[in-house]
Amino acid sequence: MIELLSPLMQGFGVSAAHLMGVSALNVFVLQQALQRHHPLIAGSVGVLSDVLFIVLGTLGLGALLPVFPPLTLLATWGGAAFLFWHGWKALCQARHPKVLDASTSPQGARPVRQVVVTALGLTLFNPHPYLDSAVLFGAVAAPFSPENRTFFALGAIAASTMWYALLGLGGSRLAPLFRSPRAWQVLDVLTGTLMLTFAASLVVGALGGHWSGQDKHP
């Protein structure tokens, strides 16, 4: 059971680092929390969308890649490059931190359907999650065994659930924090460090597999 803790925690960490930041859906969910317009509905759409991308990446692409070793190697190095780039970008953003601009100006209550449609539009009709999330989770999960990939996916889904619950349930209380550039500066540094750490682990794993293969074939 202890060996399953590593993919679970890695899935949680990769997902958390990927989620934490200024994004259109994060702003929308926080807006609903501040204005008390069905924030849990908006957050639930975010979680369900993440589940789709995580499953597509981890159990779909991540399960397909090991069947084709050259693609696995390419995906591993591509995933490492992706993580390095995101980590470096987060550290650069820490120098000029942004904030979530969730306006609290009075508005009429939005119907549930409008909240759902808007949240879906920010996720399912946005090409970036398909490219970022599915490819990222697929590349990171590819070296794992099928059982470990499942626990990796569960960890990633847990992080998504906790993040959107935090925004939806605690958004009104956390609004001053989200408006603080210093808070986002710390968050960017943490995100960048996590991304670079996971990228380095992918590189070490790829190099370890490479040298092991050489040892088997002198």
PDB file of C-alpha atoms in Angstrom:
ATOM      1  CA  MET A   1       0.000   0.000   0.000  1.00  0.00           C
ATOM      2  CA  ILE A   2       2.896   2.346   0.727  1.00  0.00           C
ATOM      3  CA  GLU A   3       4.145   2.056  -2.865  1.00  0.00           C
ATOM      4  CA  LEU A   4       0.760   3.385  -4.071  1.00  0.00           C
ATOM      5  CA  LEU A   5       1.178   6.521  -1.968  1.00  0.00           C
ATOM      6  CA  SER A   6       3.856   7.918  -4.294  1.00  0.00           C
ATOM      7  CA  PRO A   7       1.719   8.050  -7.483  1.00  0.00           C
ATOM      8  CA  LEU A   8      -1.238   9.290  -5.422  1.00  0.00           C
ATOM      9  CA  MET A   9       0.788  12.192  -3.999  1.00  0.00           C
ATOM     10  CA  GLN A  10       2.454  12.907  -7.337  1.00  0.00           C
ATOM     11  CA  GLY A  11      -0.930  13.089  -9.047  1.00  0.00           C
ATOM     12  CA  PHE A  12      -2.152  15.418  -6.309  1.00  0.00           C
ATOM     13  CA  GLY A  13       0.936  17.636  -6.610  1.00  0.00           C
ATOM     14  CA  VAL A  14       0.925  17.871 -10.399  1.00  0.00           C
ATOM     15  CA  SER A  15      -2.786  18.662 -10.454  1.00  0.00           C
ATOM     16  CA  ALA A  16      -2.525  21.240  -7.662  1.00  0.00           C
ATOM     17  CA  ALA A  17       0.390  22.997  -9.327  1.00  0.00           C
ATOM     18  CA  HIS A  18      -1.496  22.983 -12.624  1.00  0.00           C
ATOM     19  CA  LEU A  19      -4.688  24.402 -11.102  1.00  0.00           C
ATOM     20  CA  MET A  20      -3.289  27.141  -8.869  1.00  0.00           C
ATOM     21  CA  GLY A  21      -3.097  30.330 -10.853  1.00  0.00           C
ATOM     22  CA  VAL A  22      -5.087  33.067 -12.571  1.00  0.00           C
ATOM     23  CA  SER A  23      -7.380  31.376 -15.085  1.00  0.00           C
ATOM     24  CA  ALA A  24     -10.751  32.213 -16.607  1.00  0.00           C
ATOM     25  CA  LEU A  25     -12.540  29.406 -14.757  1.00  0.00           C
ATOM     26  CA  ASN A  26     -10.918  30.267 -11.420  1.00  0.00           C
ATOM     27  CA  VAL A  27     -12.074  33.871 -11.828  1.00  0.00           C
ATOM     28  CA  PHE A  28     -15.591  32.745 -12.758  1.00  0.00           C
ATOM     29  CA  VAL A  29     -15.956  30.374  -9.785  1.00  0.00           C
ATOM     30  CA  LEU A  30     -14.638  33.036  -7.410  1.00  0.00           C
ATOM     31  CA  GLN A  31     -17.084  35.554  -8.873  1.00  0.00           C
ATOM     32  CA  GLN A  32     -19.976  33.198  -8.208  1.00  0.00           C
ATOM     33  CA  ALA A  33     -18.779  32.739  -4.622  1.00  0.00           C
ATOM     34  CA  LEU A  34     -18.473  36.473  -4.003  1.00  0.00           C
ATOM     35  CA  GLN A  35     -21.890  37.172  -5.540  1.00  0.00           C
ATOM     36  CA  ARG A  36     -23.472  33.993  -4.084  1.00  0.00           C
ATOM     37  CA  HIS A  37     -24.604  32.824  -7.523  1.00  0.00           C
ATOM     38  CA  HIS A  38     -24.439  29.003  -7.321  1.00  0.00           C
ATOM     39  CA  PRO A  39     -20.682  28.772  -6.619  1.00  0.00           C
ATOM     40  CA  LEU A  40     -20.874  25.028  -5.903  1.00  0.00           C
ATOM     41  CA  ILE A  41     -22.512  24.436  -9.290  1.00  0.00           C
ATOM     42  CA  ALA A  42     -19.732  26.356 -11.039  1.00  0.00           C
ATOM     43  CA  GLY A  43     -17.063  24.544  -9.036  1.00  0.00           C
ATOM     44  CA  SER A  44     -18.658  21.161  -9.724  1.00  0.00           C
ATOM     45  CA  VAL A  45     -18.494  21.817 -13.457  1.00  0.00           C
ATOM     46  CA  GLY A  46     -14.806  22.600 -13.031  1.00  0.00           C
ATOM     47  CA  VAL A  47     -14.209  19.342 -11.149  1.00  0.00           C
ATOM     48  CA  LEU A  48     -16.146  17.221 -13.676  1.00  0.00           C
ATOM     49  CA  SER A  49     -14.255  18.841 -16.548  1.00  0.00           C
ATOM     50  CA  ASP A  50     -10.960  18.121 -14.801  1.00  0.00           C
ATOM     51  CA  VAL A  51     -12.018  14.503 -14.264  1.00  0.00           C
ATOM     52  CA  LEU A  52     -12.584  14.214 -18.022  1.00  0.00           C
ATOM     53  CA  PHE A  53      -9.152  15.643 -18.875  1.00  0.00           C
ATOM     54  CA  ILE A  54      -7.393  13.633 -16.153  1.00  0.00           C
ATOM     55  CA  VAL A  55      -8.969  10.364 -17.296  1.00  0.00           C
ATOM     56  CA  LEU A  56      -8.245  11.147 -20.949  1.00  0.00           C
ATOM     57  CA  GLY A  57      -4.640  11.873 -20.098  1.00  0.00           C
ATOM     58  CA  THR A  58      -3.848   9.393 -17.346  1.00  0.00           C
ATOM     59  CA  LEU A  59      -5.890   6.335 -18.304  1.00  0.00           C
ATOM     60  CA  GLY A  60      -6.169   7.068 -22.012  1.00  0.00           C
ATOM     61  CA  LEU A  61      -2.989   8.608 -23.367  1.00  0.00           C
ATOM     62  CA  GLY A  62      -0.979   7.433 -20.364  1.00  0.00           C
ATOM     63  CA  ALA A  63      -2.097   3.825 -20.941  1.00  0.00           C
ATOM     64  CA  LEU A  64      -1.501   3.981 -24.705  1.00  0.00           C
ATOM     65  CA  LEU A  65       2.033   5.358 -24.597  1.00  0.00           C
ATOM     66  CA  PRO A  66       3.752   2.361 -22.931  1.00  0.00           C
ATOM     67  CA  VAL A  67       2.627   0.180 -25.859  1.00  0.00           C
ATOM     68  CA  PHE A  68       4.833   2.279 -28.125  1.00  0.00           C
ATOM     69  CA  PRO A  69       8.237   2.762 -26.410  1.00  0.00           C
ATOM     70  CA  PRO A  70       9.480   5.526 -28.761  1.00  0.00           C
ATOM     71  CA  LEU A  71       6.304   7.519 -28.117  1.00  0.00           C
ATOM     72  CA  THR A  72       6.682   6.947 -24.375  1.00  0.00           C
ATOM     73  CA  LEU A  73      10.193   8.375 -24.457  1.00  0.00           C
ATOM     74  CA  LEU A  74       9.039  11.314 -26.567  1.00  0.00           C
ATOM     75  CA  ALA A  75       6.084  11.978 -24.268  1.00  0.00           C
ATOM     76  CA  THR A  76       8.273  11.753 -21.170  1.00  0.00           C
ATOM     77  CA  TRP A  77      10.757  14.307 -22.458  1.00  0.00           C
ATOM     78  CA  GLY A  78       7.925  16.410 -23.847  1.00  0.00           C
ATOM     79  CA  GLY A  79       6.160  16.319 -20.494  1.00  0.00           C
ATOM     80  CA  ALA A  80       9.393  17.303 -18.727  1.00  0.00           C
ATOM     81  CA  ALA A  81       9.846  20.220 -21.135  1.00  0.00           C
ATOM     82  CA  PHE A  82       6.220  21.237 -20.582  1.00  0.00           C
ATOM     83  CA  LEU A  83       6.670  21.173 -16.809  1.00  0.00           C
ATOM     84  CA  PHE A  84       9.950  23.085 -16.999  1.00  0.00           C
ATOM     85  CA  TRP A  85       8.311  25.741 -19.166  1.00  0.00           C
ATOM     86  CA  HIS A  86       5.316  26.106 -16.837  1.00  0.00           C
ATOM     87  CA  GLY A  87       7.590  26.163 -13.800  1.00  0.00           C
ATOM     88  CA  TRP A  88       9.841  28.809 -15.305  1.00  0.00           C
ATOM     89  CA  LYS A  89       6.807  30.863 -16.368  1.00  0.00           C
ATOM     90  CA  ALA A  90       5.373  30.719 -12.838  1.00  0.00           C
ATOM     91  CA  LEU A  91       8.681  31.864 -11.341  1.00  0.00           C
ATOM     92  CA  CYS A  92       8.845  34.723 -13.857  1.00  0.00           C
ATOM     93  CA  GLN A  93       5.253  35.684 -13.007  1.00  0.00           C
ATOM     94  CA  ALA A  94       6.271  35.898  -9.353  1.00  0.00           C
ATOM     95  CA  ARG A  95       8.302  38.985 -10.260  1.00  0.00           C
ATOM     96  CA  HIS A  96       5.144  40.704 -11.528  1.00  0.00           C
ATOM     97  CA  PRO A  97       2.267  38.921  -9.754  1.00  0.00           C
ATOM     98  CA  LYS A  98      -1.295  39.162 -10.998  1.00  0.00           C
ATOM     99  CA  VAL A  99      -4.468  38.973  -8.950  1.00  0.00           C
ATOM    100  CA  LEU A 100      -7.892  37.449  -9.474  1.00  0.00           C
ATOM    101  CA  ASP A 101     -10.144  40.336 -10.423  1.00  0.00           C
ATOM    102  CA  ALA A 102     -13.513  39.042  -9.292  1.00  0.00           C
ATOM    103  CA  SER A 103     -15.830  42.022  -9.312  1.00  0.00           C
ATOM    104  CA  THR A 104     -18.323  42.246  -6.462  1.00  0.00           C
ATOM    105  CA  SER A 105     -20.516  44.795  -8.221  1.00  0.00           C
ATOM    106  CA  PRO A 106     -24.220  44.084  -7.679  1.00  0.00           C
ATOM    107  CA  GLN A 107     -25.775  41.914 -10.362  1.00  0.00           C
ATOM    108  CA  GLY A 108     -29.006  40.052 -10.778  1.00  0.00           C
ATOM    109  CA  ALA A 109     -28.972  36.429  -9.712  1.00  0.00           C
ATOM    110  CA  ARG A 110     -27.885  34.153 -12.549  1.00  0.00           C
ATOM    111  CA  PRO A 111     -30.016  31.072 -13.236  1.00  0.00           C
ATOM    112  CA  VAL A 112     -28.341  27.717 -12.737  1.00  0.00           C
ATOM    113  CA  ARG A 113     -28.423  26.998 -16.490  1.00  0.00           C
ATOM    114  CA  GLN A 114     -26.471  30.161 -17.269  1.00  0.00           C
ATOM    115  CA  VAL A 115     -23.839  29.320 -14.650  1.00  0.00           C
ATOM    116  CA  VAL A 116     -23.435  25.791 -16.035  1.00  0.00           C
ATOM    117  CA  VAL A 117     -23.247  26.921 -19.665  1.00  0.00           C
ATOM    118  CA  THR A 118     -20.687  29.627 -18.870  1.00  0.00           C
ATOM    119  CA  ALA A 119     -18.501  27.243 -16.835  1.00  0.00           C
ATOM    120  CA  LEU A 120     -18.667  24.624 -19.603  1.00  0.00           C
ATOM    121  CA  GLY A 121     -17.751  27.234 -22.172  1.00  0.00           C
ATOM    122  CA  LEU A 122     -14.641  28.143 -20.187  1.00  0.00           C
ATOM    123  CA  THR A 123     -13.519  24.499 -20.104  1.00  0.00           C
ATOM    124  CA  LEU A 124     -14.906  22.174 -22.772  1.00  0.00           C
ATOM    125  CA  PHE A 125     -14.866  24.802 -25.521  1.00  0.00           C
ATOM    126  CA  ASN A 126     -11.373  25.959 -24.641  1.00  0.00           C
ATOM    127  CA  PRO A 127      -8.620  24.078 -26.544  1.00  0.00           C
ATOM    128  CA  HIS A 128      -5.964  24.688 -23.898  1.00  0.00           C
ATOM    129  CA  PRO A 129      -7.211  22.135 -21.323  1.00  0.00           C
ATOM    130  CA  TYR A 130      -7.207  19.426 -23.976  1.00  0.00           C
ATOM    131  CA  LEU A 131      -3.643  20.240 -24.969  1.00  0.00           C
ATOM    132  CA  ASP A 132      -2.316  21.115 -21.526  1.00  0.00           C
ATOM    133  CA  SER A 133      -4.123  18.801 -19.112  1.00  0.00           C
ATOM    134  CA  ALA A 134      -4.528  15.652 -21.204  1.00  0.00           C
ATOM    135  CA  VAL A 135      -0.974  15.723 -22.581  1.00  0.00           C
ATOM    136  CA  LEU A 136       0.554  16.743 -19.243  1.00  0.00           C
ATOM    137  CA  PHE A 137      -1.179  14.035 -17.188  1.00  0.00           C
ATOM    138  CA  GLY A 138      -0.610  11.466 -19.911  1.00  0.00           C
ATOM    139  CA  ALA A 139       3.118  12.138 -20.090  1.00  0.00           C
ATOM    140  CA  VAL A 140       3.654  12.166 -16.323  1.00  0.00           C
ATOM    141  CA  ALA A 141       1.567   9.009 -15.790  1.00  0.00           C
ATOM    142  CA  ALA A 142       3.010   7.036 -18.715  1.00  0.00           C
ATOM    143  CA  PRO A 143       5.917   5.430 -16.765  1.00  0.00           C
ATOM    144  CA  PHE A 144       3.562   4.111 -14.069  1.00  0.00           C
ATOM    145  CA  SER A 145       2.001   0.666 -14.004  1.00  0.00           C
ATOM    146  CA  PRO A 146      -1.777   0.491 -14.729  1.00  0.00           C
ATOM    147  CA  GLU A 147      -2.560   0.307 -11.006  1.00  0.00           C
ATOM    148  CA  ASN A 148      -0.284   3.227 -10.205  1.00  0.00           C
ATOM    149  CA  ARG A 149      -1.817   5.277 -13.038  1.00  0.00           C
ATOM    150  CA  THR A 150      -5.205   4.785 -11.399  1.00  0.00           C
ATOM    151  CA  PHE A 151      -3.898   6.109  -8.080  1.00  0.00           C
ATOM    152  CA  PHE A 152      -2.170   8.974  -9.911  1.00  0.00           C
ATOM    153  CA  ALA A 153      -5.540   9.896 -11.455  1.00  0.00           C
ATOM    154  CA  LEU A 154      -7.266   9.670  -8.059  1.00  0.00           C
ATOM    155  CA  GLY A 155      -4.687  12.018  -6.542  1.00  0.00           C
ATOM    156  CA  ALA A 156      -5.143  14.498  -9.390  1.00  0.00           C
ATOM    157  CA  ILE A 157      -8.934  14.392  -9.039  1.00  0.00           C
ATOM    158  CA  ALA A 158      -8.639  14.915  -5.269  1.00  0.00           C
ATOM    159  CA  ALA A 159      -6.578  18.068  -5.826  1.00  0.00           C
ATOM    160  CA  SER A 160      -9.125  19.416  -8.319  1.00  0.00           C
ATOM    161  CA  THR A 161     -12.006  18.709  -5.924  1.00  0.00           C
ATOM    162  CA  MET A 162     -10.246  20.447  -3.035  1.00  0.00           C
ATOM    163  CA  TRP A 163      -9.278  23.465  -5.154  1.00  0.00           C
ATOM    164  CA  TYR A 164     -12.761  24.172  -6.502  1.00  0.00           C
ATOM    165  CA  ALA A 165     -14.321  23.485  -3.106  1.00  0.00           C
ATOM    166  CA  LEU A 166     -11.932  26.078  -1.679  1.00  0.00           C
ATOM    167  CA  LEU A 167     -12.960  28.621  -4.315  1.00  0.00           C
ATOM    168  CA  GLY A 168     -16.661  27.853  -4.143  1.00  0.00           C
ATOM    169  CA  LEU A 169     -17.131  27.511  -0.394  1.00  0.00           C
ATOM    170  CA  GLY A 170     -14.473  29.896   0.876  1.00  0.00           C
ATOM    171  CA  GLY A 171     -14.253  32.401  -1.966  1.00  0.00           C
ATOM    172  CA  SER A 172     -16.002  35.205  -0.094  1.00  0.00           C
ATOM    173  CA  ARG A 173     -13.740  34.834   2.956  1.00  0.00           C
ATOM    174  CA  LEU A 174     -10.612  34.383   0.835  1.00  0.00           C
ATOM    175  CA  ALA A 175     -11.327  37.364  -1.432  1.00  0.00           C
ATOM    176  CA  PRO A 176      -8.788  39.658   0.321  1.00  0.00           C
ATOM    177  CA  LEU A 177      -6.134  36.965  -0.103  1.00  0.00           C
ATOM    178  CA  PHE A 178      -6.929  36.495  -3.789  1.00  0.00           C
ATOM    179  CA  ARG A 179      -6.643  40.260  -4.299  1.00  0.00           C
ATOM    180  CA  SER A 180      -3.185  40.370  -2.692  1.00  0.00           C
ATOM    181  CA  PRO A 181      -0.268  40.417  -5.153  1.00  0.00           C
ATOM    182  CA  ARG A 182       2.011  39.128  -2.393  1.00  0.00           C
ATOM    183  CA  ALA A 183      -0.152  36.039  -1.882  1.00  0.00           C
ATOM    184  CA  TRP A 184      -0.064  35.246  -5.589  1.00  0.00           C
ATOM    185  CA  GLN A 185       3.680  35.874  -5.629  1.00  0.00           C
ATOM    186  CA  VAL A 186       4.157  33.192  -2.967  1.00  0.00           C
ATOM    187  CA  LEU A 187       1.760  30.903  -4.848  1.00  0.00           C
ATOM    188  CA  ASP A 188       3.653  31.407  -8.123  1.00  0.00           C
ATOM    189  CA  VAL A 189       6.947  30.531  -6.424  1.00  0.00           C
ATOM    190  CA  LEU A 190       5.386  27.408  -4.897  1.00  0.00           C
ATOM    191  CA  THR A 191       3.818  26.419  -8.226  1.00  0.00           C
ATOM    192  CA  GLY A 192       7.071  26.991 -10.114  1.00  0.00           C
ATOM    193  CA  THR A 193       9.064  24.975  -7.601  1.00  0.00           C
ATOM    194  CA  LEU A 194       6.607  22.073  -7.766  1.00  0.00           C
ATOM    195  CA  MET A 195       6.584  22.092 -11.571  1.00  0.00           C
ATOM    196  CA  LEU A 196      10.383  22.119 -11.789  1.00  0.00           C
ATOM    197  CA  THR A 197      10.616  19.334  -9.195  1.00  0.00           C
ATOM    198  CA  PHE A 198       8.230  17.097 -11.132  1.00  0.00           C
ATOM    199  CA  ALA A 199      10.048  17.912 -14.379  1.00  0.00           C
ATOM    200  CA  ALA A 200      13.351  16.903 -12.809  1.00  0.00           C
ATOM    201  CA  SER A 201      11.817  13.632 -11.585  1.00  0.00           C
ATOM    202  CA  LEU A 202      10.674  12.834 -15.138  1.00  0.00           C
ATOM    203  CA  VAL A 203      14.175  13.527 -16.493  1.00  0.00           C
ATOM    204  CA  VAL A 204      15.805  11.366 -13.794  1.00  0.00           C
ATOM    205  CA  GLY A 205      13.344   8.570 -14.516  1.00  0.00           C
ATOM    206  CA  ALA A 206      13.970   8.779 -18.258  1.00  0.00           C
ATOM    207  CA  LEU A 207      17.738   8.769 -17.811  1.00  0.00           C
ATOM    208  CA  GLY A 208      17.500   5.905 -15.342  1.00  0.00           C
ATOM    209  CA  GLY A 209      15.521   3.859 -17.843  1.00  0.00           C
ATOM    210  CA  HIS A 210      17.979   4.732 -20.592  1.00  0.00           C
ATOM    211  CA  TRP A 211      21.023   3.585 -18.621  1.00  0.00           C
ATOM    212  CA  SER A 212      19.239   0.459 -17.435  1.00  0.00           C
ATOM    213  CA  GLY A 213      18.519  -0.408 -21.033  1.00  0.00           C
ATOM    214  CA  GLN A 214      22.171   0.049 -21.897  1.00  0.00           C
ATOM    215  CA  ASP A 215      23.179  -2.233 -19.022  1.00  0.00           C
ATOM    216  CA  LYS A 216      20.957  -4.970 -20.406  1.00  0.00           C
ATOM    217  CA  HIS A 217      22.431  -4.624 -23.853  1.00  0.00           C
ATOM    218  CA  PRO A 218      26.235  -4.264 -23.491  1.00  0.00           C
TER     219      PRO A 218
END
